[in-house]
Amino acid sequence: MGALRSDQVLKGFERSPHRSLFKAMGYTDEELSRPLVAIVNPANEIIPGHIHLDTIVEAVKTGVRIAGGTPIEFGAIGVCDGIAMGHEGMKYSLASRELIADSAESMILAHAFDGAVFIPNCDKIVPGMLMAAGRINLPSIVISGGPMLAGKFKGERADLNSVFEGVGAVSSGKMTEAELKELEETACPGCGSCSGMFTANTMNCMVEVLGMGLPGNGTIPAVDSRRIRLAKAAGMRVMELIKQDIKPRDIMTEKAFANTFTVDMAIGGSTNTVLHLPAIAHEVGITLDLNWVNKISEKTPHLAYLRPGGIHHIQDLDEAGGIPAVMNELAKKGLIYTDQLTVTGKTVAENIGAATVLRPDVIRSIDNPYHQEGGLAILWGNLAPDGCVVKQSAVAEEMKQHQGPARVFDSEEDAIKAILGGKIVAGDVVIIRYEGPKGGPGMREMLGPTSAIAGMGLDKEVALLTDGRFSGASRGASIGHISPEAMEGGPIALVKEGDQIKIDIPNRRVDLLVSDAELEARRREWVQPEPRVKTGYLNRYSRLVTSANTGAILK
């Protein structure tokens, strides 16, 4: 195996004080003679996707010990996007991604670990840990906690998004409060990341495609014993990565990111991947251009139609053969780089070679896709000179081209109040601004307003545009990440109530139908607002964070 990084703190008489500190914790000489493996555990009692992670951690530790290593666990934070949704707490969600990456880097490099196992499950925690893995570039593997099973309501499948939309349904008289209470009790039946192709499950699938997780990482349910066995396998596998000196930057190449966006398009993943994948790529020295995303989308068929756009859940995708089956189908038309190395020590081709589609109702043939183009699209125009993103697979056909009057709100709260108050009508284009990375600060998700619109039955008649972002559970004509954001003086800051907005998703456009001269006059009058948060972490974050089109990385 050669020299280990942990030799810096464990070998030679000069390191006797260091060994003494290990022995204060009960470590033996035999344990200290083995590679030290960091086990990054964000288990907590506030995220359903993390409530069971101690069980996954114990399985990982077992795998490490079986393979001759010494696992050493430390904690990481995690924000539950669902619980943080719709109030000031959501300002901390995206910002927590940087804290997770920074703290993991600090712990792993400060203590001279030889390798790492990252154990995320939800939203920002997954990209935060992948960013750390790319940054430290030590042998690493990711094993997620797995998706939640779908719930049941009146004999039909339900999930967290069903409950959010239920709020809008109650407000418009389409559901009673008693029915919403029943839905609340049954929609989220247990541990795991929320059961649709929302952000957490999208990112856990992307871990697998990137090559940083074992096959099955994205889809095996949290409550399935296969998840425990996969965790043990991940623990054993990190020891082989250390022996072979295979590092994240050997795996997360430009071709690997191309594969990731390709599969993302094929499964209709969350718009948040357009925020997280560039940030992860940045950590390994790769710049991802938004035009590249459209080029991939244009040639990638949409093969799996999961919630929120479709009817299936992650458990269905797992039964259908999971991500390997999707990749194998895409490889039939040469859309996947199959020569890429993965944490299995094998290539993508070797990993997916035996995979087959077991449920063609869930994963369609590449010759019979749901749509000829991928699930996401990047739009441009005078309202978004630096781009914006829409989950086109979750947009009704009649809303893919739309023109209507702007209804302008400078915060999410004001927009929700208007929507639930019945002040938004068919044809309107809701604008929510000053919610970008700087302006929010923290670029809040807009699941509250999008769900209210959908729950009131207006998702086929009302569009929502924001410099903030959307939950992976959002559906409808929800266009986010508008860049430059309002706080930077982007054109979205210049929109006035009643302005006509034209949306043309097939032609990748979103435009404010106002003359250049009028826009310039408005720009001269515009005054940048005071920062909303003037102290603490969010204030520092707002001063350092860059635009959404860069992945909202810090300067």
Coordinates of C-alpha atoms in Angstrom, one line a residue:
M1 CA 0.0 0.0 0.0
G2 CA 3.0 2.3 0.5
A3 CA 3.1 5.3 2.7
L4 CA -0.1 6.6 4.1
R5 CA -1.2 10.1 4.8
S6 CA -2.0 9.2 8.4
D7 CA 1.7 8.3 8.9
Q8 CA 2.0 12.1 9.5
V9 CA 0.2 11.7 12.9
L10 CA 0.9 8.0 13.7
K11 CA 4.5 7.0 12.7
G12 CA 7.8 7.4 14.5
F13 CA 8.7 8.3 18.1
E14 CA 8.1 12.0 17.3
R15 CA 4.4 11.2 17.0
S16 CA 4.1 9.6 20.4
P17 CA 2.0 12.6 21.7
H18 CA -0.4 12.2 18.8
R19 CA -0.8 8.5 19.5
S20 CA -1.3 9.3 23.1
L21 CA -4.3 11.4 22.2
F22 CA -5.7 8.5 20.1
K23 CA -5.2 6.2 23.0
A24 CA -7.1 8.6 25.2
M25 CA -10.1 7.7 23.0
G26 CA -9.5 4.0 23.3
Y27 CA -7.8 3.3 20.0
T28 CA -5.3 0.4 20.0
D29 CA -1.9 0.1 18.3
E30 CA -3.5 -2.4 15.9
E31 CA -6.2 0.1 14.9
L32 CA -3.6 2.8 14.5
S33 CA -1.5 0.6 12.2
R34 CA -4.3 0.6 9.7
P35 CA -5.5 3.3 7.2
L36 CA -7.7 5.9 8.9
V37 CA -11.0 6.4 7.1
A38 CA -13.1 9.5 7.8
I39 CA -16.8 8.7 8.1
V40 CA -18.7 11.9 7.5
N41 CA -22.1 11.5 9.3
P42 CA -24.8 14.2 9.1
A43 CA -27.3 12.2 11.0
N44 CA -29.8 14.3 13.0
E45 CA -33.3 14.4 14.4
I46 CA -34.6 17.2 12.1
I47 CA -34.4 15.6 8.6
P48 CA -36.4 12.5 7.7
G49 CA -33.7 11.6 5.2
H50 CA -31.1 11.6 8.0
I51 CA -33.0 10.2 11.0
H52 CA -31.7 6.7 10.2
L53 CA -28.2 7.5 9.0
D54 CA -26.6 6.1 12.2
T55 CA -27.7 2.7 10.9
I56 CA -26.0 3.4 7.5
V57 CA -22.9 4.6 9.3
E58 CA -22.6 1.5 11.4
A59 CA -22.8 -0.6 8.2
V60 CA -20.1 1.5 6.5
K61 CA -17.9 1.1 9.6
T62 CA -18.4 -2.7 9.5
G63 CA -17.3 -2.7 5.8
V64 CA -14.2 -0.6 6.6
R65 CA -13.2 -2.9 9.4
I66 CA -13.8 -6.1 7.3
A67 CA -11.4 -4.7 4.7
G68 CA -8.7 -3.8 7.2
G69 CA -9.2 -0.1 7.9
T70 CA -10.0 2.0 11.0
P71 CA -13.2 4.0 10.6
I72 CA -13.4 7.3 12.5
E73 CA -16.7 9.2 12.5
F74 CA -17.4 12.9 12.8
G75 CA -20.6 14.9 12.2
A76 CA -21.8 17.4 9.6
I77 CA -24.8 19.7 9.6
G78 CA -27.8 19.4 7.5
V79 CA -30.9 21.6 6.7
C80 CA -34.2 20.0 5.9
D81 CA -35.5 22.0 2.9
G82 CA -39.1 21.0 3.5
I83 CA -39.1 22.2 7.1
A84 CA -37.1 25.3 6.1
M85 CA -39.5 26.0 3.2
G86 CA -41.6 29.2 3.0
H87 CA -39.9 31.2 5.8
E88 CA -36.6 32.8 6.8
G89 CA -35.0 29.4 7.4
M90 CA -34.8 28.7 3.6
K91 CA -32.2 31.4 3.4
Y92 CA -29.8 29.0 5.1
S93 CA -30.4 26.0 2.9
L94 CA -28.1 26.7 -0.1
A95 CA -25.7 28.6 2.1
S96 CA -25.3 25.5 4.2
R97 CA -23.8 23.7 1.2
E98 CA -20.6 25.8 1.6
L99 CA -20.5 25.1 5.4
I100 CA -20.7 21.4 4.8
A101 CA -17.9 21.4 2.2
D102 CA -15.7 23.7 4.3
S103 CA -16.2 21.7 7.6
A104 CA -15.6 18.3 5.9
E105 CA -12.4 19.7 4.3
S106 CA -11.3 21.1 7.6
M107 CA -11.8 17.8 9.5
I108 CA -10.3 15.5 7.0
L109 CA -7.2 17.5 6.2
A110 CA -6.6 18.6 9.8
H111 CA -6.4 15.0 11.0
A112 CA -4.5 13.4 8.1
F113 CA -7.1 10.9 7.1
D114 CA -6.2 8.4 4.3
G115 CA -9.7 8.3 2.7
A116 CA -13.3 9.2 3.3
V117 CA -16.8 7.9 3.2
F118 CA -19.4 10.6 2.8
I119 CA -22.9 9.7 3.9
P120 CA -25.4 12.3 2.8
N121 CA -29.0 12.0 1.8
C122 CA -30.8 15.3 1.3
D123 CA -30.7 18.4 -0.9
K124 CA -27.6 20.5 -0.1
I125 CA -25.8 17.9 1.9
V126 CA -25.1 15.7 -1.2
P127 CA -23.5 18.5 -3.3
G128 CA -21.7 19.9 -0.3
M129 CA -20.0 16.5 0.4
L130 CA -19.2 16.0 -3.3
M131 CA -17.6 19.5 -3.3
A132 CA -15.5 18.5 -0.3
A133 CA -14.5 15.2 -2.0
G134 CA -13.3 17.0 -5.1
R135 CA -11.5 19.6 -3.1
I136 CA -9.5 17.3 -0.8
N137 CA -9.0 14.8 -3.6
L138 CA -8.3 11.8 -1.3
P139 CA -9.7 8.3 -2.0
S140 CA -13.5 8.8 -1.3
I141 CA -16.8 7.2 -1.8
V142 CA -20.4 8.4 -1.3
I143 CA -23.2 6.3 0.1
S144 CA -26.6 7.9 0.6
G145 CA -29.3 7.0 3.0
G146 CA -31.8 6.1 0.3
P147 CA -35.2 7.4 -0.8
M148 CA -38.4 7.4 1.3
L149 CA -41.3 5.2 0.1
A150 CA -44.3 6.9 -1.3
G151 CA -47.3 7.4 1.0
K152 CA -51.0 6.7 0.4
F153 CA -54.0 9.0 0.4
K154 CA -57.5 7.8 -0.6
G155 CA -56.0 4.7 -2.4
E156 CA -53.5 6.8 -4.4
R157 CA -49.8 7.4 -4.0
A158 CA -48.8 10.5 -2.2
D159 CA -45.7 12.4 -1.2
L160 CA -44.5 15.6 0.4
N161 CA -45.4 17.6 -2.8
S162 CA -49.0 16.3 -2.4
V163 CA -49.2 18.0 1.0
F164 CA -47.8 21.3 -0.3
E165 CA -50.3 21.3 -3.1
G166 CA -53.0 20.4 -0.6
V167 CA -52.5 23.8 1.0
G168 CA -53.4 25.5 -2.3
A169 CA -56.3 23.1 -2.7
V170 CA -57.7 24.0 0.7
S171 CA -57.4 27.7 -0.1
S172 CA -59.3 27.4 -3.3
G173 CA -62.0 25.1 -1.8
K174 CA -60.9 22.0 -3.7
M175 CA -60.1 20.1 -0.4
T176 CA -61.2 20.3 3.2
E177 CA -58.9 20.9 6.1
A178 CA -59.9 17.5 7.4
E179 CA -58.7 15.9 4.2
L180 CA -55.5 17.8 4.3
K181 CA -54.9 16.6 7.8
E182 CA -55.4 13.0 6.6
L183 CA -53.0 13.6 3.8
E184 CA -50.5 15.1 6.2
E185 CA -50.6 11.9 8.3
T186 CA -49.9 9.5 5.4
A187 CA -47.9 11.3 2.7
C188 CA -44.5 10.7 4.2
P189 CA -44.5 7.2 5.8
G190 CA -41.0 7.0 7.1
C191 CA -37.3 7.7 6.8
G192 CA -35.5 8.6 3.6
S193 CA -35.2 11.4 1.1
C194 CA -38.7 12.5 -0.2
S195 CA -39.9 10.0 -2.6
G196 CA -40.2 11.8 -6.0
M197 CA -37.5 12.9 -8.4
F198 CA -37.0 15.9 -6.2
T199 CA -33.5 17.5 -5.5
A200 CA -32.2 15.0 -3.0
N201 CA -33.0 11.9 -5.0
T202 CA -31.9 13.6 -8.2
M203 CA -28.5 14.4 -6.6
N204 CA -28.2 10.9 -5.1
C205 CA -28.8 9.5 -8.6
M206 CA -26.2 11.9 -10.0
V207 CA -23.6 10.6 -7.4
E208 CA -24.0 7.2 -9.1
V209 CA -23.7 8.6 -12.6
L210 CA -20.7 10.7 -11.7
G211 CA -19.0 7.4 -10.6
M212 CA -18.7 8.5 -6.9
G213 CA -21.3 6.0 -5.6
L214 CA -21.9 2.3 -6.1
P215 CA -24.7 1.2 -8.5
G216 CA -28.0 1.4 -6.6
N217 CA -26.9 4.5 -4.5
G218 CA -29.7 6.6 -6.0
T219 CA -32.7 4.3 -5.9
I220 CA -32.5 1.5 -3.3
P221 CA -35.1 2.6 -0.7
A222 CA -34.0 3.7 2.8
V223 CA -35.9 0.9 4.5
D224 CA -34.6 -1.9 2.2
S225 CA -31.9 -4.2 3.6
R226 CA -30.1 -3.9 0.3
R227 CA -29.3 -0.3 1.5
I228 CA -27.4 -1.8 4.5
R229 CA -25.5 -4.2 2.3
L230 CA -24.6 -1.4 -0.1
A231 CA -23.3 0.6 2.8
K232 CA -21.1 -2.3 3.9
A233 CA -19.9 -2.7 0.3
A234 CA -19.0 1.1 0.3
G235 CA -17.0 0.7 3.4
M236 CA -15.1 -2.2 1.9
R237 CA -14.7 -0.4 -1.4
V238 CA -13.1 2.7 0.1
M239 CA -10.2 0.5 1.3
E240 CA -9.6 -0.6 -2.2
L241 CA -9.6 3.0 -3.4
I242 CA -6.9 3.8 -0.9
K243 CA -4.8 0.8 -2.0
Q244 CA -5.2 1.7 -5.6
D245 CA -4.9 5.4 -5.0
I246 CA -8.0 6.2 -7.0
K247 CA -9.1 9.7 -6.2
P248 CA -12.2 11.9 -7.0
R249 CA -10.4 13.8 -9.7
D250 CA -9.6 10.6 -11.5
I251 CA -13.4 9.9 -11.6
M252 CA -15.1 13.3 -11.8
T253 CA -13.8 14.3 -15.3
E254 CA -15.5 16.4 -17.9
K255 CA -16.9 13.2 -19.6
A256 CA -18.3 12.1 -16.2
F257 CA -20.2 15.5 -15.9
A258 CA -21.5 15.0 -19.5
N259 CA -22.8 11.6 -18.4
T260 CA -24.4 13.2 -15.4
F261 CA -26.2 15.9 -17.2
T262 CA -27.3 13.3 -19.9
V263 CA -28.9 11.1 -17.3
D264 CA -30.3 14.1 -15.5
M265 CA -32.1 15.0 -18.7
A266 CA -33.3 11.4 -19.3
I267 CA -34.9 11.1 -15.8
G268 CA -36.3 14.7 -15.6
G269 CA -34.3 15.7 -12.6
S270 CA -34.5 18.8 -10.4
T271 CA -33.5 22.2 -11.8
N272 CA -31.2 22.4 -8.8
T273 CA -28.7 20.2 -10.6
V274 CA -27.9 23.2 -12.8
L275 CA -26.8 24.9 -9.6
H276 CA -25.0 22.1 -7.9
L277 CA -23.1 20.2 -10.7
P278 CA -21.2 23.4 -11.8
A279 CA -20.3 24.0 -8.2
I280 CA -18.9 20.4 -7.8
A281 CA -17.1 20.7 -11.2
H282 CA -15.5 24.0 -10.0
E283 CA -13.9 22.1 -7.1
V284 CA -12.1 19.8 -9.6
G285 CA -11.1 22.5 -11.9
I286 CA -13.8 22.2 -14.6
T287 CA -16.0 25.0 -15.8
L288 CA -19.5 24.0 -17.0
D289 CA -21.2 26.3 -19.4
L290 CA -25.0 26.6 -19.4
N291 CA -25.1 26.4 -23.3
W292 CA -23.6 23.0 -22.9
V293 CA -26.6 21.9 -20.8
N294 CA -29.0 22.8 -23.7
K295 CA -26.8 20.9 -26.2
I296 CA -27.1 17.8 -24.0
S297 CA -30.8 18.3 -23.5
E298 CA -31.5 18.6 -27.2
K299 CA -30.0 15.2 -28.0
T300 CA -31.2 13.3 -24.9
P301 CA -34.6 11.6 -24.9
H302 CA -36.7 11.8 -21.7
L303 CA -37.1 8.2 -20.6
A304 CA -38.4 8.2 -17.1
Y305 CA -41.3 10.4 -16.0
L306 CA -41.3 10.6 -12.2
R307 CA -43.0 12.9 -9.7
P308 CA -43.5 15.8 -9.8
G309 CA -44.1 15.8 -13.5
G310 CA -45.1 12.2 -13.9
I311 CA -46.8 9.5 -11.7
H312 CA -43.9 7.3 -10.7
H313 CA -41.7 7.4 -7.6
I314 CA -38.1 6.5 -6.9
Q315 CA -39.1 3.0 -5.7
D316 CA -40.6 2.4 -9.2
L317 CA -37.4 3.5 -10.8
D318 CA -35.5 1.0 -8.5
E319 CA -37.9 -1.8 -9.5
A320 CA -37.4 -0.9 -13.2
G321 CA -33.6 -1.5 -13.0
G322 CA -32.5 1.8 -11.5
I323 CA -29.9 4.2 -12.9
P324 CA -27.8 1.4 -14.6
A325 CA -30.8 0.5 -16.7
V326 CA -31.3 4.1 -17.7
M327 CA -27.6 4.4 -18.6
N328 CA -27.6 1.2 -20.6
E329 CA -30.6 2.4 -22.6
L330 CA -28.9 5.7 -23.3
A331 CA -25.6 3.9 -24.3
K332 CA -27.5 2.1 -27.1
K333 CA -27.4 5.4 -29.0
G334 CA -23.9 6.4 -27.9
L335 CA -25.1 9.0 -25.5
I336 CA -23.0 7.8 -22.6
Y337 CA -19.2 7.9 -22.2
T338 CA -18.8 4.3 -21.1
D339 CA -15.0 4.4 -20.7
Q340 CA -15.1 6.4 -17.5
L341 CA -13.6 5.1 -14.3
T342 CA -15.9 4.8 -11.2
V343 CA -15.5 4.0 -7.5
T344 CA -16.1 0.3 -8.3
G345 CA -12.7 0.3 -9.9
K346 CA -14.4 -0.6 -13.1
T347 CA -15.6 1.5 -16.1
V348 CA -19.2 2.6 -16.7
A349 CA -19.4 0.0 -19.4
E350 CA -18.6 -2.8 -16.9
N351 CA -21.0 -1.4 -14.3
I352 CA -24.0 -1.2 -16.6
G353 CA -23.3 -4.0 -19.0
A354 CA -25.7 -6.5 -17.4
A355 CA -28.4 -3.9 -16.6
T356 CA -31.8 -4.3 -18.2
V357 CA -35.1 -2.5 -18.0
L358 CA -37.4 -4.6 -15.8
R359 CA -40.4 -2.2 -16.0
P360 CA -40.8 -0.6 -19.4
D361 CA -43.8 1.4 -18.0
V362 CA -41.2 3.3 -15.9
I363 CA -38.1 3.4 -18.1
R364 CA -39.1 3.7 -21.7
S365 CA -37.1 2.4 -24.6
I366 CA -34.8 5.0 -26.2
D367 CA -36.8 4.5 -29.4
N368 CA -40.1 5.4 -27.5
P369 CA -39.3 8.2 -25.1
Y370 CA -41.8 10.4 -23.3
H371 CA -40.2 13.4 -25.0
Q372 CA -37.5 13.7 -27.6
E373 CA -35.7 16.3 -25.5
G374 CA -34.4 16.1 -22.0
G375 CA -36.2 17.3 -18.8
L376 CA -34.4 20.6 -18.3
A377 CA -33.9 23.6 -20.5
I378 CA -31.8 26.8 -20.2
L379 CA -33.6 29.9 -21.4
W380 CA -32.1 33.2 -22.5
G381 CA -33.6 36.6 -23.4
N382 CA -33.6 40.2 -22.3
L383 CA -35.0 39.2 -18.9
A384 CA -32.3 36.7 -18.3
P385 CA -29.1 37.7 -20.3
D386 CA -27.0 35.2 -18.3
G387 CA -29.6 32.5 -18.5
C388 CA -32.3 30.8 -16.4
V389 CA -33.6 27.2 -16.0
V390 CA -36.9 25.4 -16.3
K391 CA -37.9 21.8 -15.8
Q392 CA -39.7 21.6 -19.1
S393 CA -40.8 18.0 -18.5
A394 CA -43.0 19.3 -15.7
V395 CA -44.6 22.1 -17.8
A396 CA -48.0 21.6 -19.4
E397 CA -47.9 21.8 -23.2
E398 CA -50.2 24.9 -23.2
M399 CA -47.8 26.8 -21.0
K400 CA -44.6 26.1 -23.0
Q401 CA -45.4 29.3 -25.0
H402 CA -47.2 31.9 -23.0
Q403 CA -47.5 35.7 -22.8
G404 CA -49.1 37.6 -19.9
P405 CA -48.9 40.5 -17.5
A406 CA -46.3 40.6 -14.8
R407 CA -47.4 40.5 -11.2
V408 CA -44.4 41.7 -9.4
F409 CA -43.4 40.8 -5.8
D410 CA -40.1 41.6 -4.0
S411 CA -40.3 38.6 -1.7
E412 CA -41.7 35.1 -1.5
E413 CA -44.0 35.9 1.4
D414 CA -45.7 38.7 -0.5
A415 CA -46.3 36.4 -3.5
I416 CA -47.7 33.6 -1.4
K417 CA -50.1 36.0 0.3
A418 CA -51.4 37.2 -3.1
I419 CA -51.7 33.7 -4.5
L420 CA -53.6 32.3 -1.5
G421 CA -55.6 35.5 -1.3
G422 CA -57.0 34.8 -4.8
K423 CA -55.3 37.8 -6.4
I424 CA -53.5 35.9 -9.1
V425 CA -55.7 34.9 -12.1
A426 CA -55.3 32.8 -15.2
G427 CA -52.8 34.3 -17.7
D428 CA -50.7 36.1 -15.0
V429 CA -46.9 35.8 -14.9
V430 CA -45.8 36.0 -11.2
I431 CA -42.4 37.6 -10.7
I432 CA -40.6 37.0 -7.4
R433 CA -37.4 38.9 -7.2
Y434 CA -34.7 39.9 -4.7
E435 CA -34.6 36.2 -3.8
G436 CA -31.3 35.3 -5.6
P437 CA -28.0 34.2 -3.9
K438 CA -27.2 37.8 -2.9
G439 CA -30.6 39.2 -2.6
G440 CA -32.3 36.6 -0.5
P441 CA -29.7 36.1 0.6
G442 CA -29.5 32.3 0.0
M443 CA -31.6 31.8 -3.1
R444 CA -34.7 30.4 -1.4
E445 CA -36.7 27.6 -3.0
M446 CA -40.2 28.5 -4.1
L447 CA -42.1 25.3 -3.5
G448 CA -44.7 27.2 -1.5
P449 CA -45.9 29.5 -4.3
T450 CA -45.6 26.9 -7.0
S451 CA -47.5 24.3 -5.0
A452 CA -50.2 26.9 -4.1
I453 CA -50.6 27.7 -7.8
A454 CA -50.8 24.0 -8.7
G455 CA -53.1 23.2 -5.8
M456 CA -55.5 25.9 -6.9
G457 CA -55.6 24.3 -10.4
L458 CA -53.7 27.3 -12.0
D459 CA -50.5 25.5 -13.0
K460 CA -51.7 25.3 -16.6
E461 CA -52.6 29.0 -16.7
V462 CA -50.1 30.9 -14.5
A463 CA -46.3 31.1 -14.9
L464 CA -43.8 31.9 -12.1
L465 CA -40.4 33.5 -12.7
T466 CA -37.8 34.2 -10.1
D467 CA -34.1 34.9 -9.4
G468 CA -34.5 32.4 -6.6
R469 CA -34.8 28.7 -7.3
F470 CA -37.4 25.9 -7.1
S471 CA -37.7 22.8 -5.1
G472 CA -37.2 19.6 -7.2
A473 CA -40.8 19.0 -6.3
S474 CA -42.1 22.1 -8.1
R475 CA -44.1 21.7 -11.3
G476 CA -45.7 24.0 -13.8
A477 CA -44.1 26.9 -15.8
S478 CA -41.6 27.6 -13.0
I479 CA -38.6 29.4 -14.4
G480 CA -35.8 30.1 -11.9
H481 CA -32.1 31.1 -11.5
I482 CA -32.8 34.2 -13.5
S483 CA -29.4 35.8 -13.9
P484 CA -28.2 38.5 -13.3
E485 CA -30.3 38.6 -10.2
A486 CA -32.3 41.6 -9.0
M487 CA -29.8 42.5 -6.3
E488 CA -27.1 42.9 -8.9
G489 CA -29.3 45.1 -11.0
G490 CA -30.4 42.4 -13.5
P491 CA -33.3 43.2 -15.8
I492 CA -35.7 41.3 -13.4
A493 CA -35.2 44.3 -11.0
L494 CA -36.6 46.6 -13.7
V495 CA -39.9 44.8 -14.3
K496 CA -43.0 46.8 -13.5
E497 CA -46.5 45.6 -12.6
G498 CA -48.5 44.9 -15.8
D499 CA -45.5 44.6 -18.2
Q500 CA -46.0 41.9 -20.7
I501 CA -43.7 38.9 -20.3
K502 CA -43.2 36.4 -23.2
I503 CA -42.2 32.8 -22.5
D504 CA -41.1 30.5 -25.3
I505 CA -39.6 27.3 -23.9
P506 CA -39.2 25.5 -27.3
N507 CA -37.1 28.4 -28.6
R508 CA -35.3 28.8 -25.3
R509 CA -36.5 32.4 -24.7
V510 CA -37.9 34.5 -21.9
D511 CA -38.4 38.2 -22.7
L512 CA -39.7 41.4 -21.1
L513 CA -41.6 43.2 -23.9
V514 CA -40.3 46.6 -23.1
S515 CA -38.1 48.8 -25.4
D516 CA -34.4 49.0 -24.8
A517 CA -34.8 52.8 -24.3
E518 CA -37.4 52.2 -21.6
L519 CA -35.2 49.6 -19.9
E520 CA -32.3 52.0 -19.9
A521 CA -34.4 54.7 -18.4
R522 CA -35.5 52.4 -15.6
R523 CA -32.0 51.2 -15.0
R524 CA -30.8 54.8 -14.4
E525 CA -33.6 55.2 -11.8
W526 CA -32.9 51.8 -10.1
V527 CA -31.3 52.0 -6.6
Q528 CA -29.8 48.8 -5.1
P529 CA -31.7 48.0 -1.9
E530 CA -30.0 47.6 1.5
P531 CA -28.9 44.0 2.3
R532 CA -31.7 42.2 4.1
V533 CA -29.4 40.5 6.5
K534 CA -26.7 42.7 8.0
T535 CA -25.0 40.4 10.5
G536 CA -23.7 36.8 10.8
Y537 CA -23.1 34.1 8.3
L538 CA -25.7 35.1 5.8
N539 CA -24.3 38.6 5.6
R540 CA -20.8 37.2 4.9
Y541 CA -22.3 34.7 2.4
S542 CA -24.2 37.5 0.5
R543 CA -21.0 39.4 0.1
L544 CA -19.0 36.4 -1.3
V545 CA -21.6 34.5 -3.4
T546 CA -21.7 34.7 -7.1
S547 CA -24.6 34.4 -9.6
A548 CA -26.8 31.3 -10.1
N549 CA -25.4 30.8 -13.6
T550 CA -22.0 30.1 -12.0
G551 CA -23.4 27.5 -9.5
A552 CA -23.6 30.2 -6.8
I553 CA -20.0 29.4 -5.8
L554 CA -18.2 31.7 -3.4
K555 CA -15.5 34.2 -4.6

